Amino acid sequence: MAALPFNAAQSKSFTSYKFVSSIKDYNYRPCLSQLFLVRTPRLNLSRRSYFSVITNVASEQRQELKDPVAEGGVVGLADSLDYSAHHDSASIASSIKYHAEFTPSFSPENFELPKAFVATAESVRDLLIINWNATYEYYEKANVKQAYYLSMEFLQGRALLNAIGNLQLSGAYAEALKKLGHNLEDVAAKEEDAALGNGGLGRLASCFLDSLATLNYPAWGYGLRYKYGLFKQLITKDGQEEVAESWLEMGNPWEIVRNDITYPVKFYGKVIFKPDGGKQWIGGENVTAVAYDVPIPGYKTKTTINLRLWSTKVAPDEFDLHAFNTGDHAKAYAALKNAEKICYILYPGDESREGKTLRLKQQYTLCSASLQDIIAHFERRSGNSVNWETFPEKVCVQMNDTHPTLCIPELIRILMDVKGLSWKEAWSITKRTVAYTNHTVLPEALEKWSLDLLQELLPRHVEIISMIDEELIHTIIEEYGTEDLELLQQKLNQMRILDNIELPESAAELLLVKPEEISNLDSMDEAKVTDEVIEVTEEEPETAVKEEPEEEERQEKNVVSFEPHPKLPKLVRMANLCVVGGHSVNGVAEIHSEIVRNEVFNEFYKLWPEKFQNKTNGVTPRRWIRFCNPDLSQIITKWTGTEDWVLNTEKLVLLRKFADNEGLQSEWREAKRRNKMKVAAFLQEKTGYIVNPDAMFDVQIKRIHEYKRQLLNILGIVYRYKKMKELSPEERKAKYVPRVCIFGGKAFATYVQAKRIVKFITDVGATINHDPEIGDLLKVVFVPDYNVSVAEVLIPGSELSQHISTAGMEASGTSNMKFAMNGCILIGTLDGANVEIRQEVGEDNFFLFGAQADEIAGLRKERAQGKFVPDPRFEEVKKFVRSGVFWPYNYDELMGSLEGNEGYGRADYFLVGKDFPSYIDCQDKVDEAYRDQKRWTKMSILNTAGSYKFSSDRTIHEYARDIWRIEPVVLP
């Protein structure tokens, strides 16, 4: 029998036990690392507490399990995992006490809240591990196709309440902790938010994992384990300041380090030929990626999937002991620090070459370690007969935005250089395996990397990307021919992966062939054309490709130059690589997908229309209604007559028939006010400001960016404040509805303009909130360090939510969905998912303003031509800001960004001035509606009812059906 982790013979606490060895095959699931406890009669915290131990499935029992494929489908492992009888509050209390005593992260003297949280979380993790192991043993034996979701961000939030909610154990844990002297909410509040993300991209990824587990889809998430996160935001007299996140300082009870799951990751070095003629990447800098696993439970299901996070280190022999002993300490641990810093910070600043290098290292680490792990899974499941042609039938890799783009050349590299496949085989497999989600139309977010940097850091991958680019060039030439070289040049400039880089020899030679000769190639398939082009290149003299005609000859023959521009940078366009290298490209809202097809990737859409899809984002109704808003959840269950809406949000539509019911409206308002009271207490605790819970709570919480237009919001508030000041006290109260305007969000550390906006908001708040003439009629509060846990407090208590981005610039948004689910009414533009939300909740229940997406280009052109005439109210508010009322800071540069006629970042590129009058008029309509509380409450109910479409369950079903081609696998 395996040794116990303590000396049981010396402890009278244990009357009996049976220890179970953990599952040995660590490559595909975590081991059962803890003991599980059943009911004990003693509930105090004495060291002589009585514990009894329940077992996981014993190893000898596992040998007797049935084959996974039997009559009616897959059967087996979960049959012996019925532990529901042990989930009473007494056994849970014993489990918590056990962890407090035998897996301590704190000193043994006291059982205070931090220790209570860790012990509680570890007791929950025990339960998750049982289901976790069963899930992956089940998947393993069934050899099901699996989706792998790669994302640089997973913005999870706190896990305790979500986990016990999904396990249906909230009441049992609350009672157990009460017996132990604590309140569940107080214990849960001690959990730090996991600092693994920043905004909607990461929160979407976490919602998807919740839905994947809940819907029983076989899937894993892959990300990086950031030690210091993005940053912790402090608000000082100077605005936003950044300090490192401390989320791991007290440990993370949810993760299990997998020291046996490691993969080598290489940078720099050189590429050589192997004796068999293949390529090999050697030398350079080597690091090791180590797996940390986090269980993700589904709701009301045994399925528990995995989020695998990579951390980086080097082998001990990389530590230069000689240098250390001679006093050169920096040299001694240089390799160690170079490896560790890869996973220090999410999105390190990339203004310097060092910053760019670190970001690229992060992206490649995620791709390389994850693909090596995925391939190891595939090979193990294949047994002794690995058929690589079936790889896409068992694996789908989803790239969440362009950050994991290096998956494409990395998969090809492994297949060719390590597994020995040909280029043709590796390229075909990769194109059928990888899929791409686009999340932005912003130029800076469609990543472009310096070719020189990529060549230095990943030389083999540049060779492979060049081969993909060459394939693409030949496809474009086949499609458009060579008769109109200007058109061909335009297409190549738009579509090539390598930007401003000379054509490959095979393509250059084709362009010197006469049109009637090239037409003979048009009917050939891609592979045949490519082979023949390479063959011709080898036979022709070198000068035939490299010599250029004289200028007179070029003009006479009407030859277009395809040479790169000497003064422009040589770049690799990662988004183009994603489109070319994947079998699916999807946008994340209907209007966004239209822009992707018709503008961003229009040339690719014309070439491969079958690749392009829409998958409107969604959010999990478990975290975003059921758990964060229990008061509203109870009302929904009561009036719909079922709790099924938590899994089938279509049931929310039933609320529509009761929207005018006075009883429902009364309960609805009471629940909203209780949530507002919580928000008011939270704001006082976090900022010191005291707000009136009877005022309208007007909220904009999201990443600070110019296109999201927090500047439009705060200028609207300044205008409102100015107009209030011009009235008598009686007139103010008669004209204006009291408002508490709440902001939250982080500006990227090097984004100067965004940080100016944060400073402006806080200065406006400091002035207005201390103005005795205004009092409770208007408050402005900026909540520092916005994260998921803050959102879970603010969203249930919000009444108006601002989603006011410049039309056509927000891909989707997910916070708009969360607000609508919680009965909050939206004010916004026709942008992202706002369009679909407005359709579902009803036009009368959405406050719409602003220019539409198809007008934006024309409006910017008019501005550049000097035709824009600003509204007098816009000029008035800018003048008021410049008057120094929000002193002592000078806001000339911020206001100046809204002026002029041309240039990105000036000339009001995001059309704040254009939309300002429409926005102000719309806010008057908001005040009018809010005065009629019956009307407002009906609008609120209809927003919740209309949010049924925006569950991430629906989104995941569509991904599974249309992109991943996977089926649910339900454990018995």
PDB file of C-alpha atoms in Angstrom, residues 113-114 116-117 120 158 160-162 164 169-171 173-178 181-192 626-631 634 674-675 678 681 685 789 792-793:
ATOM      1  CA  LEU A 113     -10.743  33.863   6.895  1.00  0.00           C
ATOM      2  CA  PRO A 114      -7.699  33.504   4.599  1.00  0.00           C
ATOM      3  CA  ALA A 116     -10.679  29.148   5.821  1.00  0.00           C
ATOM      4  CA  PHE A 117     -10.826  30.110   2.150  1.00  0.00           C
ATOM      5  CA  THR A 120     -12.542  25.332   1.666  1.00  0.00           C
ATOM      6  CA  ARG A 158     -13.152  34.011  -8.370  1.00  0.00           C
ATOM      7  CA  LEU A 160     -15.173  29.180  -5.209  1.00  0.00           C
ATOM      8  CA  LEU A 161     -18.808  30.247  -5.478  1.00  0.00           C
ATOM      9  CA  ASN A 162     -18.910  29.278  -9.147  1.00  0.00           C
ATOM     10  CA  ILE A 164     -19.870  24.962  -5.533  1.00  0.00           C
ATOM     11  CA  LEU A 169     -23.430  22.406  -3.062  1.00  0.00           C
ATOM     12  CA  SER A 170     -23.835  26.095  -2.173  1.00  0.00           C
ATOM     13  CA  GLY A 171     -26.208  25.390   0.692  1.00  0.00           C
ATOM     14  CA  TYR A 173     -20.958  24.612   2.061  1.00  0.00           C
ATOM     15  CA  ALA A 174     -22.710  27.606   3.624  1.00  0.00           C
ATOM     16  CA  GLU A 175     -23.983  25.390   6.456  1.00  0.00           C
ATOM     17  CA  ALA A 176     -20.627  23.697   6.929  1.00  0.00           C
ATOM     18  CA  LEU A 177     -18.772  26.991   7.209  1.00  0.00           C
ATOM     19  CA  LYS A 178     -21.402  28.320   9.573  1.00  0.00           C
ATOM     20  CA  GLY A 181     -17.659  29.870  12.631  1.00  0.00           C
ATOM     21  CA  HIS A 182     -17.603  31.591   9.250  1.00  0.00           C
ATOM     22  CA  ASN A 183     -19.944  32.991   6.626  1.00  0.00           C
ATOM     23  CA  LEU A 184     -19.607  31.620   3.092  1.00  0.00           C
ATOM     24  CA  GLU A 185     -19.662  35.059   1.464  1.00  0.00           C
ATOM     25  CA  ASP A 186     -16.928  36.322   3.803  1.00  0.00           C
ATOM     26  CA  VAL A 187     -14.784  33.281   3.042  1.00  0.00           C
ATOM     27  CA  ALA A 188     -15.335  33.626  -0.716  1.00  0.00           C
ATOM     28  CA  ALA A 189     -14.376  37.305  -0.581  1.00  0.00           C
ATOM     29  CA  LYS A 190     -10.842  36.310   0.456  1.00  0.00           C
ATOM     30  CA  GLU A 191     -10.197  34.767  -2.940  1.00  0.00           C
ATOM     31  CA  GLU A 192      -8.060  36.824  -5.302  1.00  0.00           C
ATOM     32  CA  ARG A 626     -27.638  32.567 -11.291  1.00  0.00           C
ATOM     33  CA  PHE A 627     -24.687  33.129  -8.944  1.00  0.00           C
ATOM     34  CA  CYS A 628     -24.032  36.877  -9.013  1.00  0.00           C
ATOM     35  CA  ASN A 629     -27.702  37.904  -8.821  1.00  0.00           C
ATOM     36  CA  PRO A 630     -29.565  35.396  -6.631  1.00  0.00           C
ATOM     37  CA  ASP A 631     -32.452  37.808  -5.943  1.00  0.00           C
ATOM     38  CA  GLN A 634     -35.381  33.579  -7.668  1.00  0.00           C
ATOM     39  CA  ARG A 674     -31.241  45.503  -2.877  1.00  0.00           C
ATOM     40  CA  ASN A 675     -28.534  45.119  -5.478  1.00  0.00           C
ATOM     41  CA  LYS A 678     -24.805  46.461  -2.283  1.00  0.00           C
ATOM     42  CA  ALA A 681     -21.757  49.937   0.106  1.00  0.00           C
ATOM     43  CA  GLU A 685     -15.625  50.856   0.746  1.00  0.00           C
ATOM     44  CA  SER A 789     -15.437  40.262  -9.064  1.00  0.00           C
ATOM     45  CA  GLU A 792     -20.306  40.742 -10.338  1.00  0.00           C
ATOM     46  CA  VAL A 793     -21.201  43.468  -7.832  1.00  0.00           C
TER      47      VAL A 793
END
